[in-house]
Amino acid sequence: KPAVGSNISAIAVAVGNPDVVWVGHNDGRVYKTANGTAAVPTWTTVDDNGANNPLPNRYIQRLVIDRQNSNTVFVGLGGFAADNLRKTTNGGTSFFDLTGVGVTGLPGAPVNGIAQHPVLLDHLYVGTDVGVFASEDGGITWSTSNEGPADVSVDEVVFLHNSTTLLLATHGRGLWTIDIREPAARRKAEKKVRP
């Protein structure tokens, strides 16, 4: 069962499979279950800050389970550090840094929110203490613009239910939305190659 004496700070449920649940704690511990709808779920340790410790021992800000593969999970961490976005592709056995490097990397700021586009799965969006950042290549490179809320703490990024509308919740600059659709040229090209 998840850690006793440590508050849960993040919860993720797999899209289309409510049995797959991950929980993160404010002390950096992470647990998962494959039978989350059971009366008494069976929890597996991903990170206990001891024997199993693949993540830094920092506040778990956000967890997002990939829309197509529940073994792929994104983890947003707190603290002003250079490695606050991690990803596993093997159900939590190991994680790798997804913050990028240099001018195309994320800043060393807390990652408060993570969103994966509902159709364009390599398109990721993160809300940080210094703004929102986007990646169109699965997190290899990141960019930002000064459009929208600009340099403000973004507490949440999420796609509205059954839509391609991204919602940003900021700390002091209100709520923002933008519709992020697949480019028309790409849609046309895919239609031509389909039988």
PDB file of C-alpha atoms in Angstrom:
ATOM      1  CA  LYS A   1       0.000   0.000   0.000  1.00  0.00           C
ATOM      2  CA  PRO A   2       1.189   3.587  -0.557  1.00  0.00           C
ATOM      3  CA  ALA A   3       3.382   5.260   2.045  1.00  0.00           C
ATOM      4  CA  VAL A   4       1.850   5.928   5.431  1.00  0.00           C
ATOM      5  CA  GLY A   5       2.594   9.355   6.887  1.00  0.00           C
ATOM      6  CA  SER A   6       3.247  10.981   3.514  1.00  0.00           C
ATOM      7  CA  ASN A   7       0.486  12.859   1.738  1.00  0.00           C
ATOM      8  CA  ILE A   8      -0.440  11.950  -1.833  1.00  0.00           C
ATOM      9  CA  SER A   9       0.456  14.852  -4.116  1.00  0.00           C
ATOM     10  CA  ALA A  10      -0.374  13.394  -7.558  1.00  0.00           C
ATOM     11  CA  ILE A  11      -2.696  10.723  -8.959  1.00  0.00           C
ATOM     12  CA  ALA A  12      -2.902   9.402 -12.530  1.00  0.00           C
ATOM     13  CA  VAL A  13      -5.436   6.961 -13.961  1.00  0.00           C
ATOM     14  CA  ALA A  14      -4.837   5.338 -17.357  1.00  0.00           C
ATOM     15  CA  VAL A  15      -7.133   6.502 -20.153  1.00  0.00           C
ATOM     16  CA  GLY A  16      -9.579   3.669 -20.877  1.00  0.00           C
ATOM     17  CA  ASN A  17      -8.365   1.479 -17.994  1.00  0.00           C
ATOM     18  CA  PRO A  18      -9.308   2.699 -14.496  1.00  0.00           C
ATOM     19  CA  ASP A  19      -7.517  -0.272 -12.922  1.00  0.00           C
ATOM     20  CA  VAL A  20      -4.107   1.235 -13.788  1.00  0.00           C
ATOM     21  CA  VAL A  21      -3.406   3.937 -11.203  1.00  0.00           C
ATOM     22  CA  TRP A  22      -0.192   5.660 -10.152  1.00  0.00           C
ATOM     23  CA  VAL A  23       0.162   7.812  -7.024  1.00  0.00           C
ATOM     24  CA  GLY A  24       2.993  10.145  -6.072  1.00  0.00           C
ATOM     25  CA  HIS A  25       3.720  11.492  -2.614  1.00  0.00           C
ATOM     26  CA  ASN A  26       5.040  14.800  -1.390  1.00  0.00           C
ATOM     27  CA  ASP A  27       8.236  13.107  -0.179  1.00  0.00           C
ATOM     28  CA  GLY A  28       9.042  11.647  -3.621  1.00  0.00           C
ATOM     29  CA  ARG A  29       7.654   8.137  -3.203  1.00  0.00           C
ATOM     30  CA  VAL A  30       5.670   6.621  -6.095  1.00  0.00           C
ATOM     31  CA  TYR A  31       3.397   3.551  -6.190  1.00  0.00           C
ATOM     32  CA  LYS A  32       1.245   1.900  -8.851  1.00  0.00           C
ATOM     33  CA  THR A  33      -1.530  -0.654  -9.069  1.00  0.00           C
ATOM     34  CA  ALA A  34      -3.044  -2.706 -11.874  1.00  0.00           C
ATOM     35  CA  ASN A  35      -6.294  -3.372  -9.972  1.00  0.00           C
ATOM     36  CA  GLY A  36      -7.269   0.113  -8.822  1.00  0.00           C
ATOM     37  CA  THR A  37     -11.015  -0.581  -8.906  1.00  0.00           C
ATOM     38  CA  ALA A  38     -10.701  -3.525  -6.490  1.00  0.00           C
ATOM     39  CA  ALA A  39     -12.000  -3.129  -2.943  1.00  0.00           C
ATOM     40  CA  VAL A  40      -8.389  -3.493  -1.735  1.00  0.00           C
ATOM     41  CA  PRO A  41      -5.955  -2.705  -4.586  1.00  0.00           C
ATOM     42  CA  THR A  42      -2.536  -4.350  -4.684  1.00  0.00           C
ATOM     43  CA  TRP A  43       0.148  -1.655  -4.705  1.00  0.00           C
ATOM     44  CA  THR A  44       3.626  -2.055  -6.187  1.00  0.00           C
ATOM     45  CA  THR A  45       6.510   0.172  -5.187  1.00  0.00           C
ATOM     46  CA  VAL A  46       8.011   2.249  -7.990  1.00  0.00           C
ATOM     47  CA  ASP A  47      10.098   4.512  -5.712  1.00  0.00           C
ATOM     48  CA  ASP A  48      10.291   4.244  -1.923  1.00  0.00           C
ATOM     49  CA  ASN A  49      13.290   6.566  -1.431  1.00  0.00           C
ATOM     50  CA  GLY A  50      15.193   3.525  -0.180  1.00  0.00           C
ATOM     51  CA  ALA A  51      15.830   0.207  -1.915  1.00  0.00           C
ATOM     52  CA  ASN A  52      13.773   1.303  -4.949  1.00  0.00           C
ATOM     53  CA  ASN A  53      14.837   4.861  -5.735  1.00  0.00           C
ATOM     54  CA  PRO A  54      14.938   5.629  -9.494  1.00  0.00           C
ATOM     55  CA  LEU A  55      13.671   9.215  -9.020  1.00  0.00           C
ATOM     56  CA  PRO A  56      15.058  12.172  -7.069  1.00  0.00           C
ATOM     57  CA  ASN A  57      13.565  12.471  -3.583  1.00  0.00           C
ATOM     58  CA  ARG A  58      11.504  15.541  -4.439  1.00  0.00           C
ATOM     59  CA  TYR A  59       7.839  16.495  -4.363  1.00  0.00           C
ATOM     60  CA  ILE A  60       5.852  14.650  -7.058  1.00  0.00           C
ATOM     61  CA  GLN A  61       3.951  17.492  -8.739  1.00  0.00           C
ATOM     62  CA  ARG A  62       2.230  15.561 -11.529  1.00  0.00           C
ATOM     63  CA  LEU A  63       1.896  12.074 -13.038  1.00  0.00           C
ATOM     64  CA  VAL A  64       0.548  11.402 -16.541  1.00  0.00           C
ATOM     65  CA  ILE A  65       0.080   7.935 -18.018  1.00  0.00           C
ATOM     66  CA  ASP A  66       0.588   7.741 -21.796  1.00  0.00           C
ATOM     67  CA  ARG A  67      -2.703   7.511 -23.691  1.00  0.00           C
ATOM     68  CA  GLN A  68      -1.695   4.370 -25.624  1.00  0.00           C
ATOM     69  CA  ASN A  69       0.822   2.571 -23.420  1.00  0.00           C
ATOM     70  CA  SER A  70       0.247   2.371 -19.671  1.00  0.00           C
ATOM     71  CA  ASN A  71       3.892   1.355 -19.135  1.00  0.00           C
ATOM     72  CA  THR A  72       4.906   4.840 -20.256  1.00  0.00           C
ATOM     73  CA  VAL A  73       4.481   7.437 -17.534  1.00  0.00           C
ATOM     74  CA  PHE A  74       5.607  11.062 -17.251  1.00  0.00           C
ATOM     75  CA  VAL A  75       6.603  12.463 -13.853  1.00  0.00           C
ATOM     76  CA  GLY A  76       6.802  16.173 -13.018  1.00  0.00           C
ATOM     77  CA  LEU A  77       8.945  17.032 -10.011  1.00  0.00           C
ATOM     78  CA  GLY A  78       9.116  20.023  -7.685  1.00  0.00           C
ATOM     79  CA  GLY A  79      12.169  22.062  -6.813  1.00  0.00           C
ATOM     80  CA  PHE A  80      14.430  24.335  -8.780  1.00  0.00           C
ATOM     81  CA  ALA A  81      16.552  21.695 -10.477  1.00  0.00           C
ATOM     82  CA  ALA A  82      17.544  20.854 -14.040  1.00  0.00           C
ATOM     83  CA  ASP A  83      15.833  17.453 -14.213  1.00  0.00           C
ATOM     84  CA  ASN A  84      12.216  17.999 -13.222  1.00  0.00           C
ATOM     85  CA  LEU A  85      10.563  15.998 -16.006  1.00  0.00           C
ATOM     86  CA  ARG A  86      11.158  12.249 -16.110  1.00  0.00           C
ATOM     87  CA  LYS A  87       9.733   9.446 -18.232  1.00  0.00           C
ATOM     88  CA  THR A  88       9.559   5.684 -17.914  1.00  0.00           C
ATOM     89  CA  THR A  89       8.733   3.343 -20.776  1.00  0.00           C
ATOM     90  CA  ASN A  90       8.986   0.148 -18.714  1.00  0.00           C
ATOM     91  CA  GLY A  91       6.400   0.663 -16.003  1.00  0.00           C
ATOM     92  CA  GLY A  92       8.746   2.410 -13.580  1.00  0.00           C
ATOM     93  CA  THR A  93      11.750   0.100 -13.543  1.00  0.00           C
ATOM     94  CA  SER A  94      13.887   2.956 -14.860  1.00  0.00           C
ATOM     95  CA  PHE A  95      13.385   6.606 -15.766  1.00  0.00           C
ATOM     96  CA  PHE A  96      15.202   9.050 -18.002  1.00  0.00           C
ATOM     97  CA  ASP A  97      15.410  12.822 -18.024  1.00  0.00           C
ATOM     98  CA  LEU A  98      13.073  14.506 -20.505  1.00  0.00           C
ATOM     99  CA  THR A  99      14.062  18.135 -19.963  1.00  0.00           C
ATOM    100  CA  GLY A 100      16.327  18.512 -22.996  1.00  0.00           C
ATOM    101  CA  VAL A 101      19.464  20.642 -23.058  1.00  0.00           C
ATOM    102  CA  GLY A 102      20.510  24.218 -23.680  1.00  0.00           C
ATOM    103  CA  VAL A 103      18.161  26.714 -25.286  1.00  0.00           C
ATOM    104  CA  THR A 104      15.782  23.940 -26.381  1.00  0.00           C
ATOM    105  CA  GLY A 105      15.572  22.484 -22.875  1.00  0.00           C
ATOM    106  CA  LEU A 106      13.246  23.168 -19.993  1.00  0.00           C
ATOM    107  CA  PRO A 107      14.340  25.623 -17.328  1.00  0.00           C
ATOM    108  CA  GLY A 108      15.329  24.378 -13.874  1.00  0.00           C
ATOM    109  CA  ALA A 109      11.905  25.089 -12.392  1.00  0.00           C
ATOM    110  CA  PRO A 110       9.137  22.934 -10.888  1.00  0.00           C
ATOM    111  CA  VAL A 111       6.989  21.085 -13.443  1.00  0.00           C
ATOM    112  CA  ASN A 112       3.485  21.680 -12.099  1.00  0.00           C
ATOM    113  CA  GLY A 113       1.458  20.173 -14.928  1.00  0.00           C
ATOM    114  CA  ILE A 114       1.893  17.839 -17.894  1.00  0.00           C
ATOM    115  CA  ALA A 115      -0.459  17.267 -20.822  1.00  0.00           C
ATOM    116  CA  GLN A 116      -0.202  14.872 -23.748  1.00  0.00           C
ATOM    117  CA  HIS A 117      -2.104  15.812 -26.896  1.00  0.00           C
ATOM    118  CA  PRO A 118      -5.050  13.409 -27.395  1.00  0.00           C
ATOM    119  CA  VAL A 119      -4.189  12.723 -31.064  1.00  0.00           C
ATOM    120  CA  LEU A 120      -0.606  13.894 -31.634  1.00  0.00           C
ATOM    121  CA  LEU A 121       0.949  11.801 -28.866  1.00  0.00           C
ATOM    122  CA  ASP A 122       4.471  13.211 -29.312  1.00  0.00           C
ATOM    123  CA  HIS A 123       3.125  16.691 -28.548  1.00  0.00           C
ATOM    124  CA  LEU A 124       3.682  17.395 -24.851  1.00  0.00           C
ATOM    125  CA  TYR A 125       2.935  20.517 -22.833  1.00  0.00           C
ATOM    126  CA  VAL A 126       4.260  21.360 -19.381  1.00  0.00           C
ATOM    127  CA  GLY A 127       3.356  24.116 -16.974  1.00  0.00           C
ATOM    128  CA  THR A 128       6.240  25.384 -14.870  1.00  0.00           C
ATOM    129  CA  ASP A 129       6.846  28.151 -12.354  1.00  0.00           C
ATOM    130  CA  VAL A 130       8.140  30.286 -15.247  1.00  0.00           C
ATOM    131  CA  GLY A 131       5.590  29.586 -17.987  1.00  0.00           C
ATOM    132  CA  VAL A 132       4.318  26.906 -20.335  1.00  0.00           C
ATOM    133  CA  PHE A 133       6.573  24.926 -22.683  1.00  0.00           C
ATOM    134  CA  ALA A 134       5.728  22.678 -25.638  1.00  0.00           C
ATOM    135  CA  SER A 135       7.448  19.797 -27.400  1.00  0.00           C
ATOM    136  CA  GLU A 136       6.477  18.305 -30.756  1.00  0.00           C
ATOM    137  CA  ASP A 137       9.063  15.519 -30.582  1.00  0.00           C
ATOM    138  CA  GLY A 138       8.168  13.681 -27.394  1.00  0.00           C
ATOM    139  CA  GLY A 139      10.286  15.874 -25.125  1.00  0.00           C
ATOM    140  CA  ILE A 140      13.594  15.935 -26.987  1.00  0.00           C
ATOM    141  CA  THR A 141      13.300  19.680 -27.588  1.00  0.00           C
ATOM    142  CA  TRP A 142      11.117  22.297 -25.912  1.00  0.00           C
ATOM    143  CA  SER A 143       9.985  25.753 -26.937  1.00  0.00           C
ATOM    144  CA  THR A 144       8.022  28.605 -25.512  1.00  0.00           C
ATOM    145  CA  SER A 145       6.545  31.785 -26.867  1.00  0.00           C
ATOM    146  CA  ASN A 146       5.507  35.017 -25.251  1.00  0.00           C
ATOM    147  CA  GLU A 147       1.963  34.600 -26.535  1.00  0.00           C
ATOM    148  CA  GLY A 148      -0.740  33.937 -23.985  1.00  0.00           C
ATOM    149  CA  PRO A 149       0.150  34.112 -20.309  1.00  0.00           C
ATOM    150  CA  ALA A 150       3.929  34.601 -20.908  1.00  0.00           C
ATOM    151  CA  ASP A 151       6.313  34.268 -17.942  1.00  0.00           C
ATOM    152  CA  VAL A 152       3.910  33.303 -15.176  1.00  0.00           C
ATOM    153  CA  SER A 153       3.560  30.303 -12.916  1.00  0.00           C
ATOM    154  CA  VAL A 154       1.360  27.758 -14.702  1.00  0.00           C
ATOM    155  CA  ASP A 155      -0.267  25.486 -12.153  1.00  0.00           C
ATOM    156  CA  GLU A 156      -2.082  23.138 -14.552  1.00  0.00           C
ATOM    157  CA  VAL A 157      -2.142  22.157 -18.222  1.00  0.00           C
ATOM    158  CA  VAL A 158      -4.835  19.764 -19.398  1.00  0.00           C
ATOM    159  CA  PHE A 159      -6.804  18.977 -22.535  1.00  0.00           C
ATOM    160  CA  LEU A 160     -10.531  19.469 -22.105  1.00  0.00           C
ATOM    161  CA  HIS A 161     -12.518  16.222 -22.271  1.00  0.00           C
ATOM    162  CA  ASN A 162     -12.939  14.862 -25.829  1.00  0.00           C
ATOM    163  CA  SER A 163     -11.293  17.877 -27.422  1.00  0.00           C
ATOM    164  CA  THR A 164      -8.025  19.313 -28.692  1.00  0.00           C
ATOM    165  CA  THR A 165      -8.448  22.410 -26.526  1.00  0.00           C
ATOM    166  CA  LEU A 166      -5.581  22.908 -24.090  1.00  0.00           C
ATOM    167  CA  LEU A 167      -6.463  24.687 -20.838  1.00  0.00           C
ATOM    168  CA  LEU A 168      -3.821  26.535 -18.817  1.00  0.00           C
ATOM    169  CA  ALA A 169      -4.467  27.572 -15.228  1.00  0.00           C
ATOM    170  CA  THR A 170      -2.049  30.246 -14.071  1.00  0.00           C
ATOM    171  CA  HIS A 171      -1.195  31.662 -10.687  1.00  0.00           C
ATOM    172  CA  GLY A 172      -2.559  35.191 -10.933  1.00  0.00           C
ATOM    173  CA  ARG A 173      -3.099  35.590 -14.700  1.00  0.00           C
ATOM    174  CA  GLY A 174      -6.328  33.602 -15.058  1.00  0.00           C
ATOM    175  CA  LEU A 175      -7.305  30.683 -17.301  1.00  0.00           C
ATOM    176  CA  TRP A 176      -6.200  30.411 -20.923  1.00  0.00           C
ATOM    177  CA  THR A 177      -7.285  28.078 -23.732  1.00  0.00           C
ATOM    178  CA  ILE A 178      -5.964  27.262 -27.179  1.00  0.00           C
ATOM    179  CA  ASP A 179      -7.164  24.745 -29.741  1.00  0.00           C
ATOM    180  CA  ILE A 180      -4.232  22.606 -30.929  1.00  0.00           C
ATOM    181  CA  ARG A 181      -5.224  20.739 -34.067  1.00  0.00           C
ATOM    182  CA  GLU A 182      -3.293  18.533 -36.406  1.00  0.00           C
ATOM    183  CA  PRO A 183      -1.881  20.595 -39.299  1.00  0.00           C
ATOM    184  CA  ALA A 184      -4.152  20.427 -42.367  1.00  0.00           C
ATOM    185  CA  ALA A 185      -1.258  19.460 -44.672  1.00  0.00           C
ATOM    186  CA  ARG A 186      -0.512  16.421 -42.511  1.00  0.00           C
ATOM    187  CA  ARG A 187      -4.190  15.346 -42.467  1.00  0.00           C
ATOM    188  CA  LYS A 188      -4.357  15.568 -46.278  1.00  0.00           C
ATOM    189  CA  ALA A 189      -1.132  13.581 -46.725  1.00  0.00           C
ATOM    190  CA  GLU A 190      -2.425  10.807 -44.435  1.00  0.00           C
ATOM    191  CA  LYS A 191      -5.731  10.614 -46.316  1.00  0.00           C
ATOM    192  CA  LYS A 192      -3.871  10.159 -49.616  1.00  0.00           C
ATOM    193  CA  VAL A 193      -1.843   7.170 -48.370  1.00  0.00           C
ATOM    194  CA  ARG A 194      -4.809   5.374 -46.824  1.00  0.00           C
ATOM    195  CA  PRO A 195      -6.392   2.663 -48.999  1.00  0.00           C
TER     196      PRO A 195
END
